XYZ file of C-alpha atoms in Angstrom:
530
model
C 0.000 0.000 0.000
C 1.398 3.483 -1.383
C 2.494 5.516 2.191
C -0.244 8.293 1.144
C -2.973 5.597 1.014
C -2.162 4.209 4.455
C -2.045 7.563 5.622
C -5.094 8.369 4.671
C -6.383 4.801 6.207
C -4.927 6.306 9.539
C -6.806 9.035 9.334
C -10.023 8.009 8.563
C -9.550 5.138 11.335
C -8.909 8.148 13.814
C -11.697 9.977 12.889
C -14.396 6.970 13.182
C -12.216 6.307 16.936
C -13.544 9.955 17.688
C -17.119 9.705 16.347
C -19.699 9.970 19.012
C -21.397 6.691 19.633
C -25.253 7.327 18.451
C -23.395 7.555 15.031
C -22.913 3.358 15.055
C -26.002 3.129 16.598
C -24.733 2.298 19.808
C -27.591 2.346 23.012
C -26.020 4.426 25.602
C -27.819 6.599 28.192
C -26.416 10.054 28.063
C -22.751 10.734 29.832
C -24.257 11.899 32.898
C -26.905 8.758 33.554
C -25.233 6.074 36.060
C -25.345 3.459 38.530
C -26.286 5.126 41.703
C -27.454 7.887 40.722
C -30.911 10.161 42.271
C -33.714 11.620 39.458
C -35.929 14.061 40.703
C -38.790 12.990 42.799
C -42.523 13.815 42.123
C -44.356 16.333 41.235
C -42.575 16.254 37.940
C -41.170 13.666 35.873
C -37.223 13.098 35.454
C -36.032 13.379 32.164
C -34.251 10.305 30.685
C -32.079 10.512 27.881
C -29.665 8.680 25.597
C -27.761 7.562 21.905
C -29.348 5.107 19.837
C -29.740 4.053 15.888
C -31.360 6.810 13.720
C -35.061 6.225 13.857
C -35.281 3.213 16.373
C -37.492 2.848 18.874
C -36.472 2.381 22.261
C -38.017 1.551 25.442
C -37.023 2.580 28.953
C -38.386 0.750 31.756
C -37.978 1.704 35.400
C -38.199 -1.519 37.749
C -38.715 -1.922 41.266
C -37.616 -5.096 43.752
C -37.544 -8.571 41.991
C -37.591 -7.247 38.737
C -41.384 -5.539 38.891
C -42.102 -3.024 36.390
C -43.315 0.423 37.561
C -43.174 2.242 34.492
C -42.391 1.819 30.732
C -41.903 4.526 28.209
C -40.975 4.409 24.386
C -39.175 7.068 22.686
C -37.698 7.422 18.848
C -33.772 8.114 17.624
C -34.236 11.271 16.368
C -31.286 12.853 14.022
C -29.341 14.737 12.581
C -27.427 14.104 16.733
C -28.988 9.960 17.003
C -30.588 10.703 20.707
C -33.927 9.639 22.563
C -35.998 11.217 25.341
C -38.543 10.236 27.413
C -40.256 12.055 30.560
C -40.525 9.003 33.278
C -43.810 9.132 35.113
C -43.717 11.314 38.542
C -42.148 8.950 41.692
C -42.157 9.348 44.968
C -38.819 9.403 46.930
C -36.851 5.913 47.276
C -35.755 3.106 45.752
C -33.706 1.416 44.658
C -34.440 0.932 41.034
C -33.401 -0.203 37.864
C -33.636 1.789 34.821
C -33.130 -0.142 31.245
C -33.410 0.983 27.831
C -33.811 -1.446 25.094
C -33.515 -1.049 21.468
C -34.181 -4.685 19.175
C -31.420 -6.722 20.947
C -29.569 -4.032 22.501
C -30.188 -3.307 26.443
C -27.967 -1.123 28.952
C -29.025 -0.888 32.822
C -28.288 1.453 35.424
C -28.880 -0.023 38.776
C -29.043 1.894 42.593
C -31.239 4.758 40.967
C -33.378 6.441 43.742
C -35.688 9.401 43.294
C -35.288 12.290 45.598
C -34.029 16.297 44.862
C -31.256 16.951 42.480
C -29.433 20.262 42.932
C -26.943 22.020 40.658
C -23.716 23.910 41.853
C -21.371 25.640 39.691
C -19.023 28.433 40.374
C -15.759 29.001 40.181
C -12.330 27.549 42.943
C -14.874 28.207 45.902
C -16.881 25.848 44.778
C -14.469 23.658 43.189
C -12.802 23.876 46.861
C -13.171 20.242 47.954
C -14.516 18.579 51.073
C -10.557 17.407 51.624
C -9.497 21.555 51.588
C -11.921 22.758 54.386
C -11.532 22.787 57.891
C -12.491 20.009 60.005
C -11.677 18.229 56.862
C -10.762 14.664 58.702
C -14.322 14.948 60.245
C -16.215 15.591 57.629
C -14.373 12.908 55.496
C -15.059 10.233 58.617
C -19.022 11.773 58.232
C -19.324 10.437 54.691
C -20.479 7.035 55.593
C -23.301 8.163 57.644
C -25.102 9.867 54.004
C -25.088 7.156 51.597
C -28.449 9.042 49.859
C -26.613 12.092 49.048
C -25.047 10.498 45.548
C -22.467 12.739 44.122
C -21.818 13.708 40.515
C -19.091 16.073 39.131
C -18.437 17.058 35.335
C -14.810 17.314 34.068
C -13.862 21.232 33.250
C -14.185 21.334 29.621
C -14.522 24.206 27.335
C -16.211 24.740 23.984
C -17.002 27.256 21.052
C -20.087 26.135 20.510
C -23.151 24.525 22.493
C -22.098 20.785 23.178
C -25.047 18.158 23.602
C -23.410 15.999 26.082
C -20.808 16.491 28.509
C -17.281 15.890 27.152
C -15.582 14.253 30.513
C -16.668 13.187 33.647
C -14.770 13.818 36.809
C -16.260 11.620 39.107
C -19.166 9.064 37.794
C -22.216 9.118 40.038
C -21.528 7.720 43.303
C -22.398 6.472 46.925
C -20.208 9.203 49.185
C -17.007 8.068 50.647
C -14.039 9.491 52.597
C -12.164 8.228 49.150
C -14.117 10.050 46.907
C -14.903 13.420 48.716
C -11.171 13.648 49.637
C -9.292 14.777 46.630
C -7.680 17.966 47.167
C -6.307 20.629 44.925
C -10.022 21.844 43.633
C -10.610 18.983 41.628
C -13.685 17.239 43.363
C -15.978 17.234 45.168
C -17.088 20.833 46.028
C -17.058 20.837 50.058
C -20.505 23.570 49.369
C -22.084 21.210 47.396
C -21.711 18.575 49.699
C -22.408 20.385 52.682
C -25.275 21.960 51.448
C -26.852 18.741 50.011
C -26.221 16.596 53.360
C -28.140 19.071 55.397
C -30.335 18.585 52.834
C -30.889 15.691 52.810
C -30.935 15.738 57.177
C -34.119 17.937 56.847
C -36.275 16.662 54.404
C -35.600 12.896 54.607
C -35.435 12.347 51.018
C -32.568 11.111 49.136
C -30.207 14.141 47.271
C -28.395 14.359 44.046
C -25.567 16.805 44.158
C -24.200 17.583 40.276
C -20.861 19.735 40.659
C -20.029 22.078 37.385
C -17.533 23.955 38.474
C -13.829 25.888 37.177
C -11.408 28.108 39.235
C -10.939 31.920 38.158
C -13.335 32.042 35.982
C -15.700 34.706 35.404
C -19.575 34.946 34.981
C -19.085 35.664 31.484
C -17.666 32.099 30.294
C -21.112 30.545 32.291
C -23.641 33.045 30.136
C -25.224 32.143 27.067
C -24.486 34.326 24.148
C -28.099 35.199 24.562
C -27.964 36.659 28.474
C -24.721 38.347 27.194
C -26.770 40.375 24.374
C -29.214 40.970 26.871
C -26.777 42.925 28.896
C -24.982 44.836 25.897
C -21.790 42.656 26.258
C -20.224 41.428 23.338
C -20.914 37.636 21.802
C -17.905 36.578 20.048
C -15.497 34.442 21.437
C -12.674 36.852 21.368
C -13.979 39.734 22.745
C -12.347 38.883 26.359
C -9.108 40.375 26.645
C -6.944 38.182 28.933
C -6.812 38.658 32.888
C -3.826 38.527 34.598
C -6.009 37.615 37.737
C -7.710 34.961 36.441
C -6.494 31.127 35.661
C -9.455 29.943 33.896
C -11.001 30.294 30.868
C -12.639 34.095 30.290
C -13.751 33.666 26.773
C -17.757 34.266 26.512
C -20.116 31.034 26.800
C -17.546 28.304 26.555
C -18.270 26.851 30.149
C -21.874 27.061 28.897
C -21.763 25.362 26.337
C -19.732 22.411 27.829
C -20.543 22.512 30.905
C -23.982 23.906 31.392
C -25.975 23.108 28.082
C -25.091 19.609 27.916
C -27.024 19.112 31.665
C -30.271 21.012 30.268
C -32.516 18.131 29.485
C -31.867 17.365 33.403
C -34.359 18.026 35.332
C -33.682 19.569 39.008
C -35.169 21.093 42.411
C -32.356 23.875 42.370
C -29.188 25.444 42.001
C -26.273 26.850 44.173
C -23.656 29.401 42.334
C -20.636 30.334 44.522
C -19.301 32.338 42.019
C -18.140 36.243 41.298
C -14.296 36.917 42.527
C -13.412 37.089 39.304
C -15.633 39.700 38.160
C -14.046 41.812 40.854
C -11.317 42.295 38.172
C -13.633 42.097 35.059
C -16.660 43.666 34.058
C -17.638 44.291 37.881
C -20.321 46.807 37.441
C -21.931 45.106 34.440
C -22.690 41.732 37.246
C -25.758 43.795 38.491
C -26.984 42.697 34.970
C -24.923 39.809 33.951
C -25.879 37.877 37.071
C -30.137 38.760 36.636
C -29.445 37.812 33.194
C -27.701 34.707 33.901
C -30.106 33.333 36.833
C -33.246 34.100 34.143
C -31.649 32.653 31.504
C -29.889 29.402 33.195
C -34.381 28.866 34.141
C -35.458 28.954 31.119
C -33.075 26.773 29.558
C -33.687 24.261 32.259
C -37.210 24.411 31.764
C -37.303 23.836 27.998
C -34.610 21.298 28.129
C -36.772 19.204 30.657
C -40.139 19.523 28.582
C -41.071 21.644 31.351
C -40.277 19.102 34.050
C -37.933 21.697 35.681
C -40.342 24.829 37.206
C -39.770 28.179 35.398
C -38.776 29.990 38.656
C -36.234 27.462 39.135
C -34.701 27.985 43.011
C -31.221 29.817 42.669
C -29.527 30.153 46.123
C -25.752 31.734 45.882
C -22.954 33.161 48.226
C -21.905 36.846 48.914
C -17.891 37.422 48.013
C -16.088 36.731 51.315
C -12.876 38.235 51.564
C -9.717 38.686 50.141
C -7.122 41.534 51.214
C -7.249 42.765 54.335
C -5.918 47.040 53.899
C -7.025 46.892 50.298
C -8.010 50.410 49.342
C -9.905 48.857 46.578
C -14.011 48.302 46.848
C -14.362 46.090 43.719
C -15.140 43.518 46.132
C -17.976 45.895 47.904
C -19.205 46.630 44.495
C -19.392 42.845 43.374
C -21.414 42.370 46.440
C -23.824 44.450 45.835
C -24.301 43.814 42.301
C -24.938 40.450 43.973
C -28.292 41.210 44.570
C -28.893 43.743 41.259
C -28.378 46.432 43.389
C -30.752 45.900 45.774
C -29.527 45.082 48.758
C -31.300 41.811 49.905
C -33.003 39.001 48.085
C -35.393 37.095 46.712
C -36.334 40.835 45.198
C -38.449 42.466 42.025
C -35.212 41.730 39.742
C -34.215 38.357 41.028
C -37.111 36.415 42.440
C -36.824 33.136 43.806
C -33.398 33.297 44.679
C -31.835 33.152 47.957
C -28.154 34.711 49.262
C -25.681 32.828 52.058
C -23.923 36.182 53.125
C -19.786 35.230 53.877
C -17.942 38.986 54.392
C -17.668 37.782 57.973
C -15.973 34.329 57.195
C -12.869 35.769 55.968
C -9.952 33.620 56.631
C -6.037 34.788 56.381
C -3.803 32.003 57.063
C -5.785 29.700 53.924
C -3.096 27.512 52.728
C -5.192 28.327 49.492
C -4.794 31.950 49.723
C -7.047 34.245 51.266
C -9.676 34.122 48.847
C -10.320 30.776 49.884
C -11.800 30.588 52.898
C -11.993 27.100 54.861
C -15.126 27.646 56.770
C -17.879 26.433 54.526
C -20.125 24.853 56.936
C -20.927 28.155 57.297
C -21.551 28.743 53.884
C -23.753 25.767 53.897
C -25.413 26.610 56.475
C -26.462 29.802 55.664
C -27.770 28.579 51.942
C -29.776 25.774 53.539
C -31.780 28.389 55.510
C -32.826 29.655 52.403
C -32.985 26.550 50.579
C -35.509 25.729 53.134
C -37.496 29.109 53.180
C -37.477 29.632 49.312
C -37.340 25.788 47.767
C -39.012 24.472 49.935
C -41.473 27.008 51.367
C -40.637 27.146 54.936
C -42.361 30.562 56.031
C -41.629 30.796 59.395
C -38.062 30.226 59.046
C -35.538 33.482 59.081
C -32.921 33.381 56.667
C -30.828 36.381 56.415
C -29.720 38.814 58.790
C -31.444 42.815 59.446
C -31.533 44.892 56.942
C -32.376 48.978 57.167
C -36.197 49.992 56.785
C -36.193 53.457 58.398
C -33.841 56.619 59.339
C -34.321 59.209 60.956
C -31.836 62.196 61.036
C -31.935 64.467 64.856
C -30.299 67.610 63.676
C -29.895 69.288 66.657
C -27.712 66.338 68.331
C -25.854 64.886 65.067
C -27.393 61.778 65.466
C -28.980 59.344 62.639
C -30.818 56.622 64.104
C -31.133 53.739 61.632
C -34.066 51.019 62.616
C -33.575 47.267 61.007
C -35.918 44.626 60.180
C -34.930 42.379 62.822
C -33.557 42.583 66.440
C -29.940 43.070 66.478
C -27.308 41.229 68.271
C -24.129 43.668 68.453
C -20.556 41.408 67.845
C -18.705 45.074 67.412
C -18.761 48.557 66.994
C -16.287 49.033 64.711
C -15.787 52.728 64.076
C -15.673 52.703 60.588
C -18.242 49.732 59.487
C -20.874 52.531 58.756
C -20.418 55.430 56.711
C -22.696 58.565 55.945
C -21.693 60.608 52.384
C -21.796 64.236 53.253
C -21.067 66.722 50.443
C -22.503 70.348 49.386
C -23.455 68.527 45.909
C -24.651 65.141 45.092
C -21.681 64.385 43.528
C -18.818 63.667 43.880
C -19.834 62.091 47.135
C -17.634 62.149 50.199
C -17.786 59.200 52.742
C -17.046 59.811 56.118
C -17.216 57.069 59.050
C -19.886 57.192 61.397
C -19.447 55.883 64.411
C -21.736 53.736 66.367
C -22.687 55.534 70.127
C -25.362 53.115 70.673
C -27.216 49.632 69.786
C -30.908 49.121 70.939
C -33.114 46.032 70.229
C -33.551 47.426 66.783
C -31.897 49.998 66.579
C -28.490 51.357 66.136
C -27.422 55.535 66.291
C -24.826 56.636 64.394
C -22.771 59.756 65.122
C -22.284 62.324 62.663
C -19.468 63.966 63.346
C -17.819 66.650 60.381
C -21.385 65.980 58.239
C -23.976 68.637 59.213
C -27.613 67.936 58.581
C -26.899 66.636 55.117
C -26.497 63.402 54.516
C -26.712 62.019 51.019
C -25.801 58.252 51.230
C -25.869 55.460 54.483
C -23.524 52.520 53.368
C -22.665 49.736 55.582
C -19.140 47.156 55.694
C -18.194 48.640 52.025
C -14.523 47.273 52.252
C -13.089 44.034 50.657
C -12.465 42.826 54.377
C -15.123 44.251 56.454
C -14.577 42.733 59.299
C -12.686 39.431 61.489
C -13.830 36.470 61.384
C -17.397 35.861 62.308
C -17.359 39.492 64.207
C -18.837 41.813 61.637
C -20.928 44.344 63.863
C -24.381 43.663 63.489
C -25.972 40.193 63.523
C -29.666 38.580 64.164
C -30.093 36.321 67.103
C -29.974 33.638 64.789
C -25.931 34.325 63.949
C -26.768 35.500 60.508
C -24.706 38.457 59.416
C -26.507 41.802 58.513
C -25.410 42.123 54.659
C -23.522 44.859 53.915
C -25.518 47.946 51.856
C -25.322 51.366 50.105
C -28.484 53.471 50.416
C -29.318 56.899 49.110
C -31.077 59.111 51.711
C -33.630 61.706 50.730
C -35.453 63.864 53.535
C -39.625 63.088 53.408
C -40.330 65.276 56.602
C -39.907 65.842 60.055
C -41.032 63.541 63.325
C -41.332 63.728 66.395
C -37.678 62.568 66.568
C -36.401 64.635 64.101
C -35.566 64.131 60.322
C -37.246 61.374 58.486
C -34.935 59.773 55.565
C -36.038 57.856 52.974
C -33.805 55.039 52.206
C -33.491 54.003 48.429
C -30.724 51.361 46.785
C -27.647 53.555 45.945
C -26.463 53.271 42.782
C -23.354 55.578 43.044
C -20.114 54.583 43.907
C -18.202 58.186 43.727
């Protein structure tokens, strides 16, 4: 054979190697289908899908104990891509179950499937930060065992030009929680959040919990938006457009953890998502987050929705984390800004611009001495903690429960004494009266604005009065812990009796009259960072 001809042999050989497998005809449930796994739990259906022979017919059935059938769907190869879907009938929590899908002689079988709540988290390193990297790390490895109905799941970063159908790696295969497989360090898997989050979980509703990680270090919010949430927000779609960041180690380029990461998992359907995600945008596009994030949460629900047949609810929950910490003098209130574009420049959630969501507030959990730097900080029980809360109040409709901290709903200016008295939501618990947590923008003209601290003289059940001091009677803006390092750890100055932070805030004040105390203030979102 002539050397071209058995290179071209070569070639062609490589190129069939590399050919997805619905192309042969090959049954296969989609990548991210296993042994073990957990499909949502009724109301809805879980979506089940797969590769198979252009125009068969395949049938999935879902059996209980000894084999009985529960439920049997058919569904047809559909091309130009050679899948199948199928919606599975709604289940109540349990199992175990088998799941097989047969097409003429062909049959695969996942075995160990239960039904309970999936949950999403993505992010970037602080949610890549593994179970191994936290602290109390040997404790909450030795805890594993006691969960074996929290099943784990985590996607291999991958990143792509264009929308991928299926995931292109796996980092860990869906699987029963061990001290093993939660313990590898060095942000590869599995996300100590996720975990956390999804084993409280799982201790408060009973059901069985299925935690998918899709998550990659420095990288910002930009890589994890659709070209389509990026138009929304007047940021540019093509894949060059993203200059390189010095700051950042992962990929920055528009939509390519979206489309490999993200838009492969659409057809899944889920209870929720967690997103610890946003120190990178304190270097890139940081005031464009108050719209890229809206954008993203909006658009990430509607994909989800369509991608399930409508299995996955439109208002889909979204719980995230509030930017921690990272240098302690820095002069620098990128990450103040990033926090507050958190919440679309509102202050608090679930609000008018991002319903449905739900915000684990960290500025107080800074931590120093990380062996991962100071951006990573170990205490993510915390964390956890903080997003079940609202897990619980806004997933799973827990009224009565409180979770997050005071916020401002009044002030009231007393001229005569320099005094602003600022009432909060909640009753306050006082960890510290820092001098220079709160500060009051005093200036002849609206702008340029000129901060000035204002320091706390006293604390009442609701209550705390802030001193004046070189302001006058004109104050212009209220802001709250607006530094990258507000405070030490876990003593920011206000909290609720139930240990949860008051989030930090920038308000513009605007006189509406007098009272019998003095000087009533109207207090709006501020939207100026002069």
């Amino acid at each position: 054979m002539a050397a071209w001809a058995l290179l071209a042999l070569l070639a062609l050989l490589a190129l069939l190697a590399q050919a997805p497998a619905a192309a042969g005809g090959m049954l296969d449930f989609a990548s991210y289908y296993g042994d073990h796994m957990v499909l949502q739990r009724e109301p809805v259906g879980a979506v089940v899908w797969g590769h198979g022979e252009l125009g068969a017919v395949v049938t999935v059935t879902l059996s209980g104990a000894e084999g009985l059938v529960i439920t049997k769907k058919t569904a047809q190869v559909k091309g130009p891509s050679g899948t199948w879907t199928t919606v599975l009938d709604p289940m109540d929590q349990g199992g175990p179950y088998a799941l097989t899908a047969e097409q003429g002689s062909e049959n695969v079988t996942l075995r160990d499937i239960y039904f309970g709540d999936v949950w999403l988290c993505s992010g970037q390193s602080n949610m890549a930060m593994t179970v191994l990297q936290v602290a109390n790390a040997s404790q909450e490895l030795a805890a594993a065992a006691r969960y074996p109905y929290v099943r784990i799941f985590a996607a291999a970063p991958a990143r792509s030009n264009v929308e991928l159908e299926d995931l292109e790696g796996i980092a860990l295969p869906w699987s029963i929680p061990t001290a093993e497989n939660l313990g590898h360090g060095n942000f590869t898997y599995f996300s100590a959040v996720c975990w956390l989050l999804g084993r409280s979980l799982y201790e408060a509703l009973g059901s069985p919990v299925g935690l998918v990680e899709a998550a990659w270090g420095g990288t910002p919010i930009e890589a994890w938006s659709s070209r389509q949430a990026l138009q929304a927000c007047g940021l540019p779609e093509d894949t060059g457009s993203t200059s390189p960041h010095w700051h950042l180690s992962g990929p920055q380029t528009p939509s390519v953890l979206w489309n490999a990461m993200i838009h492969p998992l659409l057809n899944m359907t889920l209870r929720g998502i967690a997103w610890y995600q946003g120190e990178a945008n304190a270097f890139l596009h940081t005031d464009r987050y108050n719209c890229t994030f809206p954008a993203l949460i909006a658009d990430w629900r509607r994909a989800f929705h369509a991608g399930s047949a409508g299995q996955t609810e439109p208002l889909l929950p979204f719980g995230f984390v509030q930017l921690s910490t990272y240098r302690r003098e820095s002069p620098d209130d990128s990450f103040a800004r990033l926090r507050w574009h958190q919440t679309a420049d509102l202050g608090v959630v679930p609000n008018a611009r991002m319903p449905g969501t739900f915000m684990a507030v960290a500025m107080d959990l800074g931590d120093e001495h990380s062996p991962y730097g100071s951006i990573h900080p170990r205490d993510k029980q915390n964390v956890a903690h903080r997003l079940l809360l609202g897990a619980r109040a806004v997933a799973y409709g827990d009224k009565d429960l409180v979770f997050q901290g005071p916020y401002p709903t009044r002030a009231v200016l007393e001229v005569t004494r320099g005094l602003l008295n600022v009432t909060y939501s909640q009753e306050l618990i006082c960890r510290q009266r820092d001098a220079r947590s709160f500060e009051v923008c005093c200036s002849s003209q609206a702008s340029p604005c000129r901060w000035l601290p204002a320091p706390v003289v006293a604390v009442g059940s609701r209550t705390v009065t802030l001193a004046l001091g070189g302001c006058g009677t004109l104050v212009l803006g209220l802001r709250y812990a607006w530094a990258e390092w507000p405070c030490e750890y876990q003593s920011c100055p206000l909290y609720n009796p139930q240990g949860l932070p008051a989030p930090p805030f920038l308000l513009d004040t605007l006189p509406t009259g007098s009272t019998d105390g003095g000087r009533e203030l109207l207090l709006l979102p501020g939207s100026g960072f002069s």
